[in-house]
Coordinates of C-alpha atoms and ligand atoms in Angstrom, one line a residue:
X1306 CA -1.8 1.4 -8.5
X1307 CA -2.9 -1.7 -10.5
X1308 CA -3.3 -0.7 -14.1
X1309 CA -5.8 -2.8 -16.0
X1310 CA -6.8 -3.5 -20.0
X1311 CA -10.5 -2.2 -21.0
X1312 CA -13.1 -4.9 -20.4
X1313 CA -13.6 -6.3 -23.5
X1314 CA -11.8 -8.9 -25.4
X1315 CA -9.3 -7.9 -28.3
X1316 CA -9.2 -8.6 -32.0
X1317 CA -7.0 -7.4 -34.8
X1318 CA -8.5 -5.0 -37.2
X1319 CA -5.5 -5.7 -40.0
X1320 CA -4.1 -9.1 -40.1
X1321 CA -0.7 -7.8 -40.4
X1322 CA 0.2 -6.3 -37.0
X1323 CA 1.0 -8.0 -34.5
X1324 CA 3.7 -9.8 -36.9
X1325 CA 6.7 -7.9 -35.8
X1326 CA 8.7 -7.4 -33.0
X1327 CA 6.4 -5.3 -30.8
X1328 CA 6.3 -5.9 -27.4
X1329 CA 3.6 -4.4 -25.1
X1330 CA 4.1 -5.2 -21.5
X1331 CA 1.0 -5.0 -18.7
X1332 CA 1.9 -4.1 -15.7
X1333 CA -0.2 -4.9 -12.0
X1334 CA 1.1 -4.1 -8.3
X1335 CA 3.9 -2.0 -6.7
X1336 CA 6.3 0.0 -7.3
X1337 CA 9.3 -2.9 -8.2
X1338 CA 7.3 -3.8 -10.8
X1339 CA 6.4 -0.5 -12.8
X1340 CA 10.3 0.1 -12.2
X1341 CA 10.7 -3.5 -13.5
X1342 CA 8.5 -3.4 -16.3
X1343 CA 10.1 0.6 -17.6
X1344 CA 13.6 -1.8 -17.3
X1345 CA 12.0 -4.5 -19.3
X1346 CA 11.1 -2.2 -22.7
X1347 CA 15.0 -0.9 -22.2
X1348 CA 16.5 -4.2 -22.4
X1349 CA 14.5 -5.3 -25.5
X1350 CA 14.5 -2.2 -27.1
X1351 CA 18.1 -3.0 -27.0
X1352 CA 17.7 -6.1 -28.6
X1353 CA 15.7 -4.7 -31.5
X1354 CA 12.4 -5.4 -30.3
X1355 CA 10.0 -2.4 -30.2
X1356 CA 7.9 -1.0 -27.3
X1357 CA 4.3 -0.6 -28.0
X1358 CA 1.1 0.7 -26.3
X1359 CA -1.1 -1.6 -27.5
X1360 CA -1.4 -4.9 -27.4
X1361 CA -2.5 -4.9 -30.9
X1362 CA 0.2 -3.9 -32.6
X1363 CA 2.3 -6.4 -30.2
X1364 CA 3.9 -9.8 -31.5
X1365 CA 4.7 -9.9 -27.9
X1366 CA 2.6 -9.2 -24.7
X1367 CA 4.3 -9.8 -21.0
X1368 CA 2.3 -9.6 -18.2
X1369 CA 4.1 -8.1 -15.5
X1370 CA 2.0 -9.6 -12.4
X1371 CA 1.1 -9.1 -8.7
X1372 CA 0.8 -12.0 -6.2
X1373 CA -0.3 -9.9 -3.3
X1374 CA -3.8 -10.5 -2.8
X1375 CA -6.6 -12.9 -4.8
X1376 CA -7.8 -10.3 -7.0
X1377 CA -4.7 -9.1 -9.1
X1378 CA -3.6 -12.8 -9.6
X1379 CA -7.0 -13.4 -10.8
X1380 CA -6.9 -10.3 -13.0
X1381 CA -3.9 -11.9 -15.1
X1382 CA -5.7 -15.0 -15.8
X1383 CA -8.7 -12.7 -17.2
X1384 CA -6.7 -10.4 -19.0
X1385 CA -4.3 -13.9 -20.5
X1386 CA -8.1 -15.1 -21.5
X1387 CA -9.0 -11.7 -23.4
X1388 CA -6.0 -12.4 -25.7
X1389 CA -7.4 -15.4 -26.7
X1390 CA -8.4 -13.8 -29.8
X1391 CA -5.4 -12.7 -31.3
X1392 CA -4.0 -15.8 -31.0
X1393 CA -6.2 -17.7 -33.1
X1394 CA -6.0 -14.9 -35.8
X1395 CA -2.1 -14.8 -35.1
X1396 CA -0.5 -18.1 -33.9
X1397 CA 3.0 -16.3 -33.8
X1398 CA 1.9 -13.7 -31.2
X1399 CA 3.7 -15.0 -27.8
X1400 CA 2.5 -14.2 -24.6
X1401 CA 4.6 -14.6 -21.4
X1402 CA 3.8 -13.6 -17.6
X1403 CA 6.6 -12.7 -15.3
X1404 CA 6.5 -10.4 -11.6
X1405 CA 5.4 -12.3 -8.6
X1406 CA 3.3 -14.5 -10.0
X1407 CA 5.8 -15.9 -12.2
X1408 CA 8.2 -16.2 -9.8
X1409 CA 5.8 -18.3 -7.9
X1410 CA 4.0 -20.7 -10.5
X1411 CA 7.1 -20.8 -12.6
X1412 CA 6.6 -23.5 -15.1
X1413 CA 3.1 -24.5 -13.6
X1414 CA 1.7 -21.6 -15.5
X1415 CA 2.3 -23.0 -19.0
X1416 CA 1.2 -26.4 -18.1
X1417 CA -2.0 -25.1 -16.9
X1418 CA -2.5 -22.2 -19.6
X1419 CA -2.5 -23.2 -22.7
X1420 CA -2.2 -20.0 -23.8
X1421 CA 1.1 -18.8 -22.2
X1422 CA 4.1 -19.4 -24.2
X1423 CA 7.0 -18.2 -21.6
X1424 CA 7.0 -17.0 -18.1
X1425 CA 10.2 -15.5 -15.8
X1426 CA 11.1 -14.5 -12.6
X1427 CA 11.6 -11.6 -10.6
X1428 CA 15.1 -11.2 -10.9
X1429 CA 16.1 -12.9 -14.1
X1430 CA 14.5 -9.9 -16.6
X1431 CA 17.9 -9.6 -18.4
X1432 CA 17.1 -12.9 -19.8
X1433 CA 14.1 -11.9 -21.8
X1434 CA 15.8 -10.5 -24.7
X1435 CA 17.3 -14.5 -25.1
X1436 CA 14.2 -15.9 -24.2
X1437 CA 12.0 -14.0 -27.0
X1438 CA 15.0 -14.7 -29.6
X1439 CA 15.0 -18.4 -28.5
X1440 CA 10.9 -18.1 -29.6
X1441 CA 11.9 -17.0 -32.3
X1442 CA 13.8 -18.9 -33.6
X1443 CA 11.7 -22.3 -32.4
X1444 CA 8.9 -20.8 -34.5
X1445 CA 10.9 -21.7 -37.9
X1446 CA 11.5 -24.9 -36.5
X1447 CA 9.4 -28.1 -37.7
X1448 CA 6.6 -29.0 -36.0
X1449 CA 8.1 -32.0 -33.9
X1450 CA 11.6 -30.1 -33.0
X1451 CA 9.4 -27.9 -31.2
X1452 CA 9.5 -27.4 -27.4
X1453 CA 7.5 -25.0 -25.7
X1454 CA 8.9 -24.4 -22.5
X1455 CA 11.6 -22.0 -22.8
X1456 CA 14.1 -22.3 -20.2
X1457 CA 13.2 -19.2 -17.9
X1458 CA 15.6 -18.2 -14.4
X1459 CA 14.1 -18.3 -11.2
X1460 CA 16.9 -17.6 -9.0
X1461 CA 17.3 -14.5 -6.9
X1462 CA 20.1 -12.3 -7.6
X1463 CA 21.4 -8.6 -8.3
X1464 CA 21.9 -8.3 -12.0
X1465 CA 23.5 -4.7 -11.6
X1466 CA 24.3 -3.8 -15.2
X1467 CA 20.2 -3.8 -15.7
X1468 CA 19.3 -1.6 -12.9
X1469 CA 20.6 1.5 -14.7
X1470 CA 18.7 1.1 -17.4
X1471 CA 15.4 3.2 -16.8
X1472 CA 14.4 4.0 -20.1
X1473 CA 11.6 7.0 -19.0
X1474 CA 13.3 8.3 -16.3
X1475 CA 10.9 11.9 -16.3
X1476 CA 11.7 14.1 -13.8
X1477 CA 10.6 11.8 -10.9
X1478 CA 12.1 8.0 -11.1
X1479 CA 12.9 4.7 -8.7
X1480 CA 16.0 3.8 -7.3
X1481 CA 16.0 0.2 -5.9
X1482 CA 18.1 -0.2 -2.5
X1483 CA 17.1 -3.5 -1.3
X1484 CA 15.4 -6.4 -2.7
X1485 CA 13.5 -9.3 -1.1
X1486 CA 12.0 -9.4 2.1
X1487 CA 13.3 -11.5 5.5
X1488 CA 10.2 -10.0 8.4
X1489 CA 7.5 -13.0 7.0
X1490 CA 4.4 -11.3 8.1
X1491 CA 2.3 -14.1 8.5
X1492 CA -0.3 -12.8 6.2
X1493 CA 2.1 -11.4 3.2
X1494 CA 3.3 -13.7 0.2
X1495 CA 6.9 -10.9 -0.7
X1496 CA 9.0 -13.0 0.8
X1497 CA 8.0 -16.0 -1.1
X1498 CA 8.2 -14.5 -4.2
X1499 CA 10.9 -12.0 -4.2
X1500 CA 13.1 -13.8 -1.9
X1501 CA 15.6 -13.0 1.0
X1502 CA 16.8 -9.7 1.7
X1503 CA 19.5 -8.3 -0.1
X1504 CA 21.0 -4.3 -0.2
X1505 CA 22.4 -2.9 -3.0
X1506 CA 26.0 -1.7 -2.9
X1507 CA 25.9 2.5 -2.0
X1508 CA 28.5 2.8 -4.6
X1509 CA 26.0 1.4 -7.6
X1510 CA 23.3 3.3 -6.1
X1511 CA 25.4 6.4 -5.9
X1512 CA 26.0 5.8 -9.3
X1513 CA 22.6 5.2 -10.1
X1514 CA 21.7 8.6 -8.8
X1515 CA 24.4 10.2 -10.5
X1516 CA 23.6 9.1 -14.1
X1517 CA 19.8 9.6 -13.6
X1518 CA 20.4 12.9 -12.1
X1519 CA 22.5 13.9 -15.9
X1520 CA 19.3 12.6 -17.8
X1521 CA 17.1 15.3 -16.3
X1522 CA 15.6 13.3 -12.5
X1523 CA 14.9 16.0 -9.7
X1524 CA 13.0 13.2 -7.5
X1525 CA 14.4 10.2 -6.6
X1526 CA 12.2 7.4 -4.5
X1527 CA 14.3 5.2 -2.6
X1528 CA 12.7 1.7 -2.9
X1529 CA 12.8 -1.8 -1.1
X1530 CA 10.1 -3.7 1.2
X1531 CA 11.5 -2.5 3.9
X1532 CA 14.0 0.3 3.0
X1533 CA 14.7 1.1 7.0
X1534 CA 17.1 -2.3 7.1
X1535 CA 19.4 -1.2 4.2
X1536 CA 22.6 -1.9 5.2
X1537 CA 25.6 -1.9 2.2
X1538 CA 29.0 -3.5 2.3
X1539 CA 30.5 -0.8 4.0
X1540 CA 28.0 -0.7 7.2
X1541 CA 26.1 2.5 5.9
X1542 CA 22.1 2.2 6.5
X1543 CA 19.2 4.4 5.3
X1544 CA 19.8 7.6 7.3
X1545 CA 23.5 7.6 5.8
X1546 CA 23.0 7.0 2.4
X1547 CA 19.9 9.6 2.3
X1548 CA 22.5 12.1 3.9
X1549 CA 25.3 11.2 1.6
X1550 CA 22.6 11.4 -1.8
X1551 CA 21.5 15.0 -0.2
X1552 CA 24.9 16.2 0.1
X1553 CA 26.7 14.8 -2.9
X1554 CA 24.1 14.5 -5.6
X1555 CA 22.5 17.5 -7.6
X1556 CA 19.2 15.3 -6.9
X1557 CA 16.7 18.0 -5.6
X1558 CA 14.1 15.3 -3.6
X1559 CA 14.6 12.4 -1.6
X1560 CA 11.6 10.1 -0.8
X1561 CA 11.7 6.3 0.2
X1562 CA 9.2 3.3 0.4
X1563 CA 8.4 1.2 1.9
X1564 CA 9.2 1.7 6.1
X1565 CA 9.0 -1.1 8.1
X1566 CA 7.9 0.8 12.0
X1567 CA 10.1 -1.7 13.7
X1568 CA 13.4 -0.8 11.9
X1569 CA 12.3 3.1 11.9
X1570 CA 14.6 4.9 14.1
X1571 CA 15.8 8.1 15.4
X1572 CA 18.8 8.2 13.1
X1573 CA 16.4 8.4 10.3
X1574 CA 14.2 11.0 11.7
X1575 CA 17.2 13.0 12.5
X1576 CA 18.8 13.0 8.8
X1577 CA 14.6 13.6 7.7
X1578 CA 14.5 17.0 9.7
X1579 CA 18.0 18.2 8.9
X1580 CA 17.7 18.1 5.2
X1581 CA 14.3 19.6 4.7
X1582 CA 15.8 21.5 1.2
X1583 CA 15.9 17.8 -0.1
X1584 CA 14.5 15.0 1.7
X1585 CA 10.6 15.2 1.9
X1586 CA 8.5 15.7 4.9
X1587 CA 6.3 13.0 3.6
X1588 CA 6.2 9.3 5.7
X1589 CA 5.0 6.1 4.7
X1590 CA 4.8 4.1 7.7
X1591 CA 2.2 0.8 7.5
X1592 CA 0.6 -0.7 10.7
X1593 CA -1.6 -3.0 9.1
X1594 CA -3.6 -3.2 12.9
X1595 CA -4.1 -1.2 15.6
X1596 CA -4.6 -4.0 18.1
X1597 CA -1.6 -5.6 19.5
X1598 CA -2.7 -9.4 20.1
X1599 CA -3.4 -9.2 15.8
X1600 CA 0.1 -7.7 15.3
X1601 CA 1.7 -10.4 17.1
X1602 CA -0.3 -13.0 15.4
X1603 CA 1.1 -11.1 12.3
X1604 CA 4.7 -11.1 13.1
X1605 CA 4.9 -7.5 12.8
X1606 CA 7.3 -6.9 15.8
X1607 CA 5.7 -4.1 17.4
X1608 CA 2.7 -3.4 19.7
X1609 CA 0.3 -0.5 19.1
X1610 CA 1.7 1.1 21.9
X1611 CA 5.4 0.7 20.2
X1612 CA 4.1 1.7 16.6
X1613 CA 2.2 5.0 18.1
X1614 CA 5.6 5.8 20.4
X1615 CA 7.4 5.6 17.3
X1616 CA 4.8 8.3 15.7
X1617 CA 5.4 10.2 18.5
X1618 CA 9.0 10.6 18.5
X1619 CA 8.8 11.0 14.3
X1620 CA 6.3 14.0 15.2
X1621 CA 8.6 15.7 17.3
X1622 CA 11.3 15.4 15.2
X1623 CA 9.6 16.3 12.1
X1624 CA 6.8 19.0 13.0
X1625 CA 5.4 19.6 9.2
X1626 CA 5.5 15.1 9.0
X1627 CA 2.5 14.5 6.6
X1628 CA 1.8 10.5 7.0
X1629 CA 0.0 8.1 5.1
X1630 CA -0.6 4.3 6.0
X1631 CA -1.3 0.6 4.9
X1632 CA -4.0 -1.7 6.6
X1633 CA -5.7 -5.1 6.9
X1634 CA -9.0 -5.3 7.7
X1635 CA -10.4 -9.2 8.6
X1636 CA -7.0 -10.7 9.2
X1637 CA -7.6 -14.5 10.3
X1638 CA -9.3 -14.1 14.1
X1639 CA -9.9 -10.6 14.3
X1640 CA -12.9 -9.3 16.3
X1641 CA -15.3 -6.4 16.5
X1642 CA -13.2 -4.7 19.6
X1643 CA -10.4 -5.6 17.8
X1644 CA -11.2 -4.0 14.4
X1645 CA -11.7 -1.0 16.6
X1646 CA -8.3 -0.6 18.1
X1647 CA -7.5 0.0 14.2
X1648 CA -10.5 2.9 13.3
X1649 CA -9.2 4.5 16.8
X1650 CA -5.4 4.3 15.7
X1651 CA -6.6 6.0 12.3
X1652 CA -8.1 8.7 14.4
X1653 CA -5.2 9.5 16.6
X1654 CA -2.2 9.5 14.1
X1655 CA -4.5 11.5 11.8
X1656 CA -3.7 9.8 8.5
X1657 CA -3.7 11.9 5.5
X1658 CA -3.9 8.6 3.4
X1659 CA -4.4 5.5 3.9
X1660 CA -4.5 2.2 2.0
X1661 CA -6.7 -0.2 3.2
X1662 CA -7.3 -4.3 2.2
X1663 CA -9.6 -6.5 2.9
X1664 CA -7.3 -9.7 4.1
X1665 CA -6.8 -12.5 1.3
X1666 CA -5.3 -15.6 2.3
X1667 CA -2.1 -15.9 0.1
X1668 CA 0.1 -19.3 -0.8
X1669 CA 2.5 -20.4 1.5
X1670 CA 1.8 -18.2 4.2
X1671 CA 0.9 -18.9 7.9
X1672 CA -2.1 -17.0 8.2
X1673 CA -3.7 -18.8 5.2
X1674 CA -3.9 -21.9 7.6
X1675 CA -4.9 -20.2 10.6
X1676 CA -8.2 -22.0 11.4
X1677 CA -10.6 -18.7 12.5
X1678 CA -10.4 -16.9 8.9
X1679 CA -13.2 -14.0 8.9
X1680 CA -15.9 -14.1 6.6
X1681 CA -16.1 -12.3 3.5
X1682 CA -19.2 -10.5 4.2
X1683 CA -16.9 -9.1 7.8
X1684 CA -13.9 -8.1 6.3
X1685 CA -15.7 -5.8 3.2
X1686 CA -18.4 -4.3 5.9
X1687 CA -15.0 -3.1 7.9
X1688 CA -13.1 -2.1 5.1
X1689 CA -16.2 0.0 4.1
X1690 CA -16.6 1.5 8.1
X1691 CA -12.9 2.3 7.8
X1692 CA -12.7 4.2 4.4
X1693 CA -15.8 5.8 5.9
X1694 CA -14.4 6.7 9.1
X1695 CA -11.3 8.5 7.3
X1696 CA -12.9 10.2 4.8
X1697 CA -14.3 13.1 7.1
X1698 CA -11.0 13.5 8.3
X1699 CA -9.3 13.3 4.8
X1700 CA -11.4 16.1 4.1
X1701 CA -10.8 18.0 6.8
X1702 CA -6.9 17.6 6.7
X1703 CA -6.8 18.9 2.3
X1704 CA -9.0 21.6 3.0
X1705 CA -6.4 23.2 5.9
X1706 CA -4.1 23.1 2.2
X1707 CA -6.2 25.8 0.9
X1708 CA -5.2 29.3 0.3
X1709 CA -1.2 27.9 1.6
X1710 CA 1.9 28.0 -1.3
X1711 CA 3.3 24.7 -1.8
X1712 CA 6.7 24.3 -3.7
X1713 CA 5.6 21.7 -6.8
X1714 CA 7.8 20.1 -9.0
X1715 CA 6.6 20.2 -12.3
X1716 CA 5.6 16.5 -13.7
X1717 CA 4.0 17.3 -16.8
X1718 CA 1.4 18.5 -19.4
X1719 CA -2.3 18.0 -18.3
X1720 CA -4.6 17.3 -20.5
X1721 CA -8.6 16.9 -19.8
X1722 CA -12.4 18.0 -20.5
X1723 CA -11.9 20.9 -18.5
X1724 CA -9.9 23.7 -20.8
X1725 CA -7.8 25.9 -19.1
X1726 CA -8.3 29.6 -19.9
X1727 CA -7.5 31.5 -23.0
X1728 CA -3.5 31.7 -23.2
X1729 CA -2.9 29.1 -20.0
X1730 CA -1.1 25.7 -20.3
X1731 CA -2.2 23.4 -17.2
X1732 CA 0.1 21.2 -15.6
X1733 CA 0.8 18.6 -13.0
X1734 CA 2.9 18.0 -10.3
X1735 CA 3.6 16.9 -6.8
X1736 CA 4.2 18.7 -3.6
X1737 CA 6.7 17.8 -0.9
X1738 CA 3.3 16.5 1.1
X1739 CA 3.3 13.5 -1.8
X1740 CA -0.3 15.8 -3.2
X1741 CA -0.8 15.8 -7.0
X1742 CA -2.0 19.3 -8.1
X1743 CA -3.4 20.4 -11.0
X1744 CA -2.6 24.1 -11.9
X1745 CA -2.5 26.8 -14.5
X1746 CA 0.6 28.3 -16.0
X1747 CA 0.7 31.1 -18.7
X1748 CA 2.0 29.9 -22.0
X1749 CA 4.9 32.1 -22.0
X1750 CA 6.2 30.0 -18.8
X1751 CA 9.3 28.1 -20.8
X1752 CA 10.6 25.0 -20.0
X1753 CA 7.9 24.2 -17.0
X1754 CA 8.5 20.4 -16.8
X1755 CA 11.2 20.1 -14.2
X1756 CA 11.0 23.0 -12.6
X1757 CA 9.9 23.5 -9.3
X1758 CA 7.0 26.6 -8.8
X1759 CA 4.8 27.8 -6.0
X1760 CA 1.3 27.3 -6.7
X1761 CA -1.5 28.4 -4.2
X1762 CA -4.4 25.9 -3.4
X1763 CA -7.3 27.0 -4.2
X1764 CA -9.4 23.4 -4.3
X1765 CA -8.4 20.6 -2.2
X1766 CA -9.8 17.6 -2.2
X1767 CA -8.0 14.2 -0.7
X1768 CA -6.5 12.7 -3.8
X1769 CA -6.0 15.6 -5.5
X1770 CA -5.2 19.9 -5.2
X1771 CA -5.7 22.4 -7.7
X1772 CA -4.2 25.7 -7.6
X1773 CA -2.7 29.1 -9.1
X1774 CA 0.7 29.6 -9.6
X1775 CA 2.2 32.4 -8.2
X1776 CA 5.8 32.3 -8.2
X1777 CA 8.9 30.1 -9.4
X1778 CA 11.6 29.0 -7.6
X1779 CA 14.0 27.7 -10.6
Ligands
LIG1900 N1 6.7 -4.2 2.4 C1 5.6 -3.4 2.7 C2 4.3 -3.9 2.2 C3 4.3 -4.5 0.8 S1 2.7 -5.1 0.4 C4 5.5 -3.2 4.2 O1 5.9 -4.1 5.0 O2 4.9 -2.3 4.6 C5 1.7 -3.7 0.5 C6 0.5 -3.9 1.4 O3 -0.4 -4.9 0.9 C7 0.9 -4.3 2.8 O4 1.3 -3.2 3.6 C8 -0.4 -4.8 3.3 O5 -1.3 -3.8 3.9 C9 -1.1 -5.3 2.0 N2 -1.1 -6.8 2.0 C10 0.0 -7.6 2.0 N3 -0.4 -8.9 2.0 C11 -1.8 -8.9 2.1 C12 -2.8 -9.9 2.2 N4 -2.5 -11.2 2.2 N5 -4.1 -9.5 2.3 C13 -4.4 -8.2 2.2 N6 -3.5 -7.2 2.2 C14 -2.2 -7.5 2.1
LIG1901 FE1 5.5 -8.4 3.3 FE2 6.0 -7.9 5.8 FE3 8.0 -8.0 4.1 FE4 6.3 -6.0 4.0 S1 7.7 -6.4 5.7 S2 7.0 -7.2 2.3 S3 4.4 -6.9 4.6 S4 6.7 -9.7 4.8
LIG1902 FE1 2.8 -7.5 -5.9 FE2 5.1 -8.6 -5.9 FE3 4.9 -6.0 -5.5 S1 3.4 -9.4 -5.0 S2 3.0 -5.8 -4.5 S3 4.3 -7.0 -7.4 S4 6.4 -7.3 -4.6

C-alpha cells in the first residue's frame, strides 16, 4: 500500500530540468490519500502545471504523507533528505509535504526542515495551485522581500467542487462518503489528523457516481474510516445509498472501506445479499484483537464475543462472504494469553487476508501514554507467529479457487518477464472475492479493459490467481 522512491539519492543528469512546472507528487498510506494525491495532479494540471513521474523532471515534488505508524512518517523525512541533491544543483525546485503528516506538524515542519518549502493539510488541496503560484512568484522577489512560509489551510472542511475531479479514473476508482473519524481508538492518530466526522451529501455522491460512471468506471469503492456511520442530510445511511447506487447508476460493482464492526448491521448485510449482480461479496471488517479486556482498553466498542456474533450473522446472510481483516499485535499491556485470543480469532473466522501491525505508539493518542508498552523485540516475534499462523490457511483457502470460473473485470495490460504465448495478450483484473488475477486473452479479444470475462483458475496463490479465460460476459 505504501509506495516508496528507489534507495538511492537523486541527481540531475541535465541542469535544465527540473526548471519548469513539473510537479511529481509521492504518495504513502491509505486509500484517501492515493484518491487525494490522483485529485492533486487534476487541480494543477488545471492551473498549468504539469504531472510528472519522476522527480527529476519535477520543479515541484509534494509528498503526500502517512501519520499512521512510526515508519511511514519516518520514510518522508528520508525520502525529503534524498532530494537534497537537486536542490543544491536547482535552488528553484520546491518541495512541499501535505497528507496526515502535514496536517499534523503544520508549520513545525518547515521550521525543522530546512529543506521543505510548503506544507498543507488534509482538506485544503484546492489551495495548492495558489500556494505554488504564490512560490512563484516570491522567487522573482529580492532577497529580503522574501518569506518562506506560505500561508497553507489547515481547517477541516468539504471542498465539493474538488472531489469530482479524479483525473485517472480507469475502470475501478474512489468515491469518498465520509471524512474524518469521531470512535478515538486509543491507539490510532485519524482522528487527529483528519478530523471529526463528516458525510458527504447522497446528492454529490450520486453525482459523483454518475459523472465517473460516463468517463468509463465499472467499480466504484465506497470510502471513509468508518463508512458503516454514513448518514447524509436526508437520514439515508450505507445500506440505502449502496441500494439507491445499485439501482439507479449504470455502476456495475459496489465495494466499501473501511467497516467499523460496531456500526455493522443487519441492514447492511441485507442490501449486501440482495444485490449480488452489483455489490461485492467481499468484507473488510477489522478487529484489531481478539481478546476483549485489549479491545476495551482500545475503545473499540465491541467484545470478541460481539465482533464474532456479528461474523456470524454476516455469514448467514451472505453465504459466498469472503473476509479479510486488520490487526495490532503488542498494543500497550498485552500478554501471551492475550495475543492468543487474536491467533485463535484468525483461525475461526477463517480470514482470507489479513493485515497485520506491529503497535507504534502515535502523537496525541492515549495508548502512547499508557505505562505497560510491550517491547519491541514482543510485538515483531507476534507479528511473525501471526503471519505464520495464517499463511497455511491462506493457502489452503486460494487453492479451493482452483479449477472454479470467476467473473473478472478487466483492469489492464500486463506486462512482465514471463511472455505470454505466441498470439496472447495477458491481462489483469480483479474478481468479486477482491483476487488480482493474471490471465491470457487471445489478441483478437477487442476492447478487453473494462469488460468483465470468466477466467478459470488454474494457479492460486494468496496474493495473487492466474487463470484461462474461457468465456465473456460483456
Ligand atoms: N478506519 C479504519 C482503520 C484505518 S487505519 C478502521 O477503523 O478499521 C488502518 C489500520 O492501521 C488499522 O485498522 C490498524 O490495524 C492499523 N493501525 C492504526 N493505528 C495504529 C498504530 N498506532 N499502530 C499500529 N497499527 C495501527
Ligand atoms: Fe482510527 Fe478507530 Fe477511527 Fe479507524 S475507527 S480511523 S482505527 S479511530
Ligand atoms: Fe495514513 Fe492518514 Fe490514511 S494517517 S492511513 S494517510 S488517514
Amino acid at each position: 500500500m505504501e509506495t516508496t522512491i528507489e534507495n538511492q539519492a537523486f541527481s540531475y543528469k541535465n541542469q535544465d530540468i527540473g526548471n519548469g512546472r513539473g510537479v511529481y507528487i509521492s504518495t504513502y498510506g491509505c486509500q484517501m490519500n492515493v484518491n487525494d494525491s490522483d485529485r492533486m495532479y487534476s487541480l494543477l494540471e488545471m492551473a498549468n502545471f504539469t504531472p510528472v513521474d519522476n522527480p527529476l523532471e519535477a520543479s515541484v515534488i509534494i509528498i503526500n504523507s502517512c501519520s499512521i505508524r512510526e515508519k511511514p512518517v519516518h520514510k518522508v523525512y528520508s525520502e525529503v533528505g534524498k532530494y537534497k541533491r537537486l536542490k543544491d544543483q536547482n535552488p528553484k525546485l520546491k518541495i512541499g509535504i501535505g497528507g496526515c503528516v502535514g496536517q499534523q506538524e503544520k508549520d513545525k515542519l518547515i521550521k525543522n526542515q530546512p529543506l521543505i518549502d510548503f506544507v498543507f493539510g488534509t482538506d485544503t488541496i484546492d489551495t495548492l495551485p495558489d500556494i505554488l503560484q504564490n512560490l512563484i512568484e516570491q522567487e522573482s522577489k529580492r532577497k529580503e522581500e522574501k518569506s518562506k512560509i506560505v500561508k497553507a489551510g489547515f481547517a477541516h472542511r468539504d471542498p465539493y467542487h474538488v472531489e469530482t475531479l479524479v483525473r485517472n479514473p480507469g475502470v475501478s476508482t474512489f468515491v469518498n462518503i465520509t471524512k474524518g473519524c469521531d470512535n478515538f481508538c486509543t491507539f490510532c492518530v485519524v482522528p487527529f489528523t483528519r478530523g471529526r466526522e463528516k458525510s458527504r451529501p447522497k446528492t454529490h455522491i450520486m453525482q459523483d457516481i454518475q459523472t465517473l460512471a460516463k468517463r468509463g468506471v465499472k467499480e466504484i469503492t465506497l470510502l471513509g474510516q468508518n463508512v458503516n456511520s454514513y448518514e447524509s442530510e436526508c437520514g439515508t445511511n450505507l445500506a440505502q445509498l449502496m441500494k439507491s447506487i445499485a439501482v439507479e447508476t449504470p455502476i456495475e460493482r459496489i465495494r466499501f472501506t473501511t467497516s467499523h464492526p460496531k456500526d455493522f448491521d443487519q441492514e447492511l448485510m441485507d442490501v449486501i445479499a440482495q444485490h449480488p449482480d452489483k455489490i461485492c461479496e467481499y468484507i473488510h471488517l477489522p478487529f484489531q484483537s481478539g481478546n476483549s479486556r485489549i479491545l476495551n482498553l482500545m475503545n473499540r466498542g465491541y467484545t470478541r464475543e460481539e465482533y464474532l456474533e456479528k461474523i456470524a450473522m454476516i455469514k448467514k446472510t451472505i453465504p459466498n462472504v469472503v473476509l479479510s481483516t486488520d490487526i495490532i499485535c503488542g498494543f500497550p499491556g498485552e500478554t501471551e494469553e492475550e495475543f492468543q485470543d487474536t491467533l485463535s480469532l484468525v483461525q475461526e473466522v477463517g480470514y482470507e487476508t489479513i493485515f497485520a501491525f506491529m503497535y507504534s505508539p502515535r502523537p496525541n493518542t492515549k495508548a502512547a501514554k499508557f505505562e505497560d508498552q510491550v517491547p519491541e523485540e514482543v510485538k515483531s516475534e507476534r507479528l511473525q507467529r501471526l503471519f505464520e499462523s495464517h499463511n497455511k490457511m491462506a493457502f489452503e483457502l486460494a487453492r479451493a479457487y482452483e479449477n472454479r470460473v470467476l467473473d473478472i473485470l478487466v483492469e489492464k495490460k500486463h506486462d512482465d518477464d514471463d511472455k505470454p504465448r505466441e498470439g496472447m495478450i495477458k491481462y489483469s483484473g480483479r474478481s468479486r472475492q477482491n483476487k488480482l488475477v493474471y490471465f491470457e486473452a487471445p489478441e483478437a479479444e477487442q476492447g478487453m479493459i473494462g469488460r468483465t470475462v470468466n477466467v478459470k483458475i488454474t494457479k492460486a496463490y494468496p496474493a495473487v490467481f492466474r487463470g484461462e479465460m474461457v468465456g465473456s460476459i460483456n
